[in-house]
CSV table of C-alpha atoms in Angstrom, one decimal:
chain,number,residue,atom,x,y,z
A,20,MET,CA,-7.3,-6.2,-18.1
A,21,LEU,CA,-8.2,-2.3,-17.0
A,22,LYS,CA,-9.2,0.0,-19.8
A,23,GLU,CA,-6.9,2.4,-18.2
A,24,SER,CA,-3.7,-0.2,-17.6
A,25,ALA,CA,-1.4,2.4,-19.1
A,26,ASN,CA,-2.2,4.6,-16.4
A,27,ILE,CA,-0.5,2.4,-13.9
A,28,ALA,CA,2.6,3.3,-15.7
A,29,THR,CA,2.3,6.6,-14.2
A,30,ILE,CA,2.0,5.0,-10.3
A,31,GLY,CA,5.2,4.6,-8.5
A,32,ALA,CA,5.8,2.5,-5.1
A,33,PHE,CA,7.6,4.7,-1.8
A,34,VAL,CA,10.3,4.7,-0.1
A,35,ILE,CA,9.1,6.1,3.6
A,36,LEU,CA,11.9,8.5,4.8
A,37,CYS,CA,11.0,8.4,8.8
A,38,PHE,CA,13.5,11.4,10.2
A,39,SER,CA,13.8,9.9,13.8
A,40,GLY,CA,16.1,6.9,12.3
A,41,LEU,CA,13.4,3.9,12.0
A,42,TRP,CA,12.3,2.2,8.8
A,43,ALA,CA,8.5,1.9,8.0
A,44,GLY,CA,8.9,-2.3,8.6
A,45,SER,CA,9.4,-0.7,12.1
A,46,SER,CA,7.2,-1.3,15.2
A,47,THR,CA,4.0,-0.2,15.2
A,48,GLU,CA,3.4,0.1,18.7
A,49,ALA,CA,2.9,4.0,19.8
A,50,TYR,CA,5.4,6.4,21.9
A,51,ALA,CA,5.1,8.9,24.4
A,52,GLU,CA,6.4,13.0,22.8
A,53,VAL,CA,9.5,13.4,25.0
A,54,ALA,CA,11.0,16.7,24.6
A,55,GLY,CA,14.0,17.0,23.5
A,56,ILE,CA,14.6,13.6,22.7
A,57,PRO,CA,13.8,12.0,18.9
A,58,GLN,CA,10.9,10.1,19.4
A,59,PRO,CA,9.9,6.9,17.4
A,60,GLN,CA,7.0,7.4,15.0
A,61,ALA,CA,3.9,4.7,14.7
A,62,SER,CA,1.0,4.8,12.9
A,63,SER,CA,-2.4,6.9,14.0
A,64,THR,CA,-4.3,5.1,16.2
A,65,SER,CA,-7.2,7.2,15.1
A,66,PRO,CA,-9.3,4.3,13.2
A,67,VAL,CA,-10.7,5.5,9.7
A,68,ASN,CA,-13.3,3.1,7.5
A,69,ASP,CA,-12.5,3.5,3.6
A,70,ASP,CA,-13.9,1.6,1.3
A,71,ARG,CA,-11.4,1.4,-1.5
A,72,ILE,CA,-9.0,-0.2,0.5
A,73,ALA,CA,-9.2,-4.0,1.7
A,74,ALA,CA,-6.8,-6.4,4.1
A,75,LEU,CA,-4.9,-8.9,2.2
A,76,TYR,CA,-5.1,-11.8,4.1
A,77,THR,CA,-2.0,-14.8,2.6
A,78,VAL,CA,-3.4,-18.9,3.3
A,79,ASN,CA,-1.0,-21.4,3.5
A,80,SER,CA,-1.6,-24.1,1.5
A,81,THR,CA,-0.1,-26.6,3.6
A,82,THR,CA,-1.8,-25.9,7.2
A,83,GLY,CA,-4.7,-23.1,5.9
A,84,GLN,CA,-3.3,-20.7,8.6
A,85,GLN,CA,-4.8,-17.4,7.3
A,86,PHE,CA,-2.3,-14.6,8.2
A,87,ARG,CA,-3.4,-10.6,7.6
A,88,THR,CA,0.0,-9.2,5.2
A,89,CYS,CA,-0.7,-6.0,3.4
A,90,THR,CA,-3.2,-3.8,2.5
A,91,ALA,CA,-4.8,-3.5,-1.2
A,92,SER,CA,-6.7,-0.6,-3.5
A,93,PHE,CA,-9.9,-1.3,-5.6
A,94,LEU,CA,-9.8,0.0,-9.2
A,95,GLY,CA,-12.9,-1.1,-10.1
A,96,GLU,CA,-14.3,-4.2,-12.2
A,97,GLY,CA,-13.0,-6.9,-10.1
A,98,TRP,CA,-9.6,-5.5,-10.1
A,99,TRP,CA,-7.5,-4.5,-7.0
A,100,MET,CA,-3.9,-3.3,-6.4
A,101,THR,CA,-1.3,-4.2,-4.2
A,102,ALA,CA,2.7,-4.5,-3.6
A,103,ARG,CA,4.4,-7.5,-5.6
A,104,HIS,CA,6.7,-7.9,-2.6
A,105,CYS,CA,3.6,-8.9,-0.6
A,106,THR,CA,4.0,-12.0,-2.6
A,107,PRO,CA,-0.4,-12.3,-3.5
A,108,ALA,CA,-1.7,-15.7,-4.5
A,109,VAL,CA,-4.4,-17.2,-5.8
A,110,GLY,CA,-6.7,-18.5,-3.4
A,111,ASP,CA,-5.3,-15.4,-0.8
A,112,TYR,CA,-8.5,-13.1,0.0
A,113,LEU,CA,-9.3,-9.4,0.4
A,114,LYS,CA,-11.1,-8.7,3.8
A,115,GLN,CA,-12.5,-5.0,4.7
A,116,SER,CA,-13.6,-3.4,8.1
A,117,ASP,CA,-17.0,-4.4,7.6
A,118,GLY,CA,-16.7,-7.9,6.9
A,119,GLU,CA,-16.6,-7.8,3.1
A,120,ARG,CA,-14.3,-10.6,1.9
A,121,ALA,CA,-13.8,-12.0,-1.7
A,122,GLU,CA,-11.0,-14.4,-3.0
A,123,ILE,CA,-8.4,-13.5,-5.2
A,124,LEU,CA,-8.3,-15.2,-8.9
A,125,GLU,CA,-6.0,-14.1,-11.0
A,126,VAL,CA,-2.6,-12.3,-9.9
A,127,HIS,CA,-0.5,-10.4,-13.0
A,128,LEU,CA,2.7,-8.9,-12.2
A,129,ARG,CA,4.0,-6.2,-14.2
A,130,PHE,CA,7.9,-6.8,-15.4
A,131,GLU,CA,10.5,-7.8,-12.4
A,132,ASP,CA,11.8,-4.8,-10.8
A,133,ASP,CA,7.8,-3.1,-10.6
A,134,ASP,CA,6.6,-3.5,-6.7
A,135,ILE,CA,3.2,-3.4,-8.3
A,136,ALA,CA,0.9,-6.4,-8.5
A,137,LEU,CA,-2.9,-6.7,-10.1
A,138,LEU,CA,-5.3,-8.4,-8.6
A,139,LYS,CA,-8.5,-9.8,-10.1
A,140,VAL,CA,-10.9,-10.5,-7.5
A,141,ALA,CA,-14.1,-12.6,-6.6
A,142,ASP,CA,-17.3,-11.3,-5.9
A,143,GLY,CA,-18.5,-10.2,-2.5
A,144,ILE,CA,-17.0,-7.1,-2.1
A,145,VAL,CA,-18.5,-3.3,-2.2
A,146,ALA,CA,-16.3,-0.5,-2.4
A,147,LYS,CA,-15.7,2.5,-4.2
A,148,PRO,CA,-12.7,2.5,-6.7
A,149,PHE,CA,-9.4,4.5,-6.6
A,150,ASP,CA,-9.3,6.8,-10.5
A,151,LEU,CA,-6.0,6.2,-11.9
A,152,PRO,CA,-3.8,9.5,-12.6
A,153,VAL,CA,-2.9,11.1,-15.7
A,154,ALA,CA,-0.1,12.6,-14.6
A,155,PRO,CA,3.0,11.9,-12.4
A,156,LEU,CA,3.6,13.5,-9.3
A,157,GLU,CA,5.1,16.6,-8.5
A,158,GLN,CA,8.2,17.5,-5.8
A,159,GLY,CA,6.3,18.3,-2.4
A,160,SER,CA,2.7,17.7,-3.3
A,161,ILE,CA,1.2,16.3,-0.1
A,162,ILE,CA,-0.7,12.6,-0.4
A,163,ASP,CA,-2.3,10.5,2.7
A,164,LEU,CA,-1.1,7.0,2.3
A,165,VAL,CA,-3.9,4.4,3.9
A,166,GLY,CA,-3.4,0.8,5.1
A,167,PHE,CA,-4.2,-1.9,8.1
A,168,ALA,CA,-0.6,-1.5,9.8
A,169,ILE,CA,0.1,-4.6,11.7
A,170,GLY,CA,-0.8,-4.5,15.4
A,171,ARG,CA,-3.9,-2.7,14.4
A,172,ASP,CA,-7.4,-4.0,13.6
A,173,PHE,CA,-8.0,-1.4,11.5
A,174,ALA,CA,-6.5,1.1,8.9
A,175,SER,CA,-5.4,4.4,9.3
A,176,VAL,CA,-3.8,6.9,7.4
A,177,ALA,CA,-0.5,9.0,7.2
A,178,THR,CA,0.0,11.9,5.3
A,179,LEU,CA,3.5,12.5,3.8
A,180,GLU,CA,5.0,14.9,1.5
A,181,VAL,CA,6.6,14.2,-1.3
A,182,LYS,CA,10.5,14.4,-1.5
A,183,SER,CA,12.0,13.6,-4.4
A,184,PHE,CA,12.2,10.6,-7.0
A,185,VAL,CA,14.3,7.6,-7.3
A,186,GLU,CA,14.8,5.7,-10.6
A,187,LYS,CA,15.8,2.5,-8.8
A,188,TYR,CA,16.6,1.2,-5.4
A,189,PRO,CA,18.8,-0.3,-3.6
A,190,GLU,CA,21.8,-0.4,-6.4
A,191,GLY,CA,24.4,-3.1,-6.6
A,192,ALA,CA,21.9,-4.7,-3.4
A,193,GLY,CA,20.1,-7.9,-5.8
A,194,LEU,CA,17.1,-6.8,-7.8
A,195,PRO,CA,16.2,-3.0,-8.0
A,196,TYR,CA,13.0,-1.3,-7.8
A,197,ARG,CA,12.5,1.1,-10.3
A,198,ASP,CA,9.9,4.5,-10.3
A,199,LEU,CA,10.5,5.1,-6.5
A,200,ILE,CA,8.4,8.1,-4.5
A,201,VAL,CA,11.1,9.1,-1.6
A,202,ALA,CA,8.7,11.3,0.7
A,203,SER,CA,8.4,11.9,4.4
A,204,SER,CA,5.7,12.2,7.2
A,205,VAL,CA,4.7,15.2,8.0
A,206,THR,CA,2.6,14.5,11.4
A,207,PRO,CA,4.1,12.0,14.2
A,208,SER,CA,1.7,9.0,12.6
A,209,ARG,CA,3.6,7.4,10.0
A,210,THR,CA,3.4,4.1,7.6
A,211,CYS,CA,4.2,0.6,9.1
A,212,GLU,CA,4.3,-2.6,8.6
A,213,GLY,CA,1.3,-3.7,7.2
A,214,ASP,CA,0.5,-0.8,4.9
A,215,SER,CA,3.0,-2.6,2.0
A,216,GLY,CA,0.2,-2.3,-1.1
A,217,GLY,CA,-1.9,0.4,0.7
A,218,PRO,CA,-2.4,3.3,-1.3
A,219,GLY,CA,-1.0,7.1,-1.7
A,220,TYR,CA,-3.9,9.6,-2.9
A,221,VAL,CA,-4.9,12.4,-3.7
A,222,GLY,CA,-8.4,13.2,-3.2
A,223,ASN,CA,-9.8,9.7,-4.9
A,224,THR,CA,-6.9,9.3,-7.8
A,225,VAL,CA,-4.1,6.9,-6.5
A,226,VAL,CA,-0.8,8.6,-7.4
A,227,GLY,CA,1.7,5.7,-5.6
A,228,LEU,CA,1.7,2.8,-3.1
A,229,HIS,CA,3.3,2.0,0.2
């Protein structure tokens, strides 16, 4: 697998806090600001082209229908990373904004309580890899998160501040995920459904995933 696979252990998943009261799976519609009234935040309307990421498409094995579901990030040597809860499968594929596309050949899951999936992907996408972290994040760190929010035909970025860390969540409600990073948006733009699996990064170092 990856030469730096041990470093994956320092990558946590994000629990995104949105102080308007909406969670990360909420509507991706943009909302106008109204003075004095708390407004829902939405994904940015500013497109970005980042060849370190690709959109994850799920293919229904029965009907052949294709759905864009999540985001994946490139780690090098044919390996990509996304969220386990995106349920990637062999035969699904990744596609970039420039139309480059590659099929998923293998899916590797680390632990049941770890929301990370590693994907071995066929040739077809030319991408720049992220670097893996060598140390955990610190509280107060500012990070960017990029992803393909549902409802947009482009990728966009949200900037987040690390607030705290959670060992497991949710407690007592099914299978909890572990090693979570709690963060909040520092701009009106935030992460939304479809950003799942998208990388949180500082410079070119991936430090977590949505």
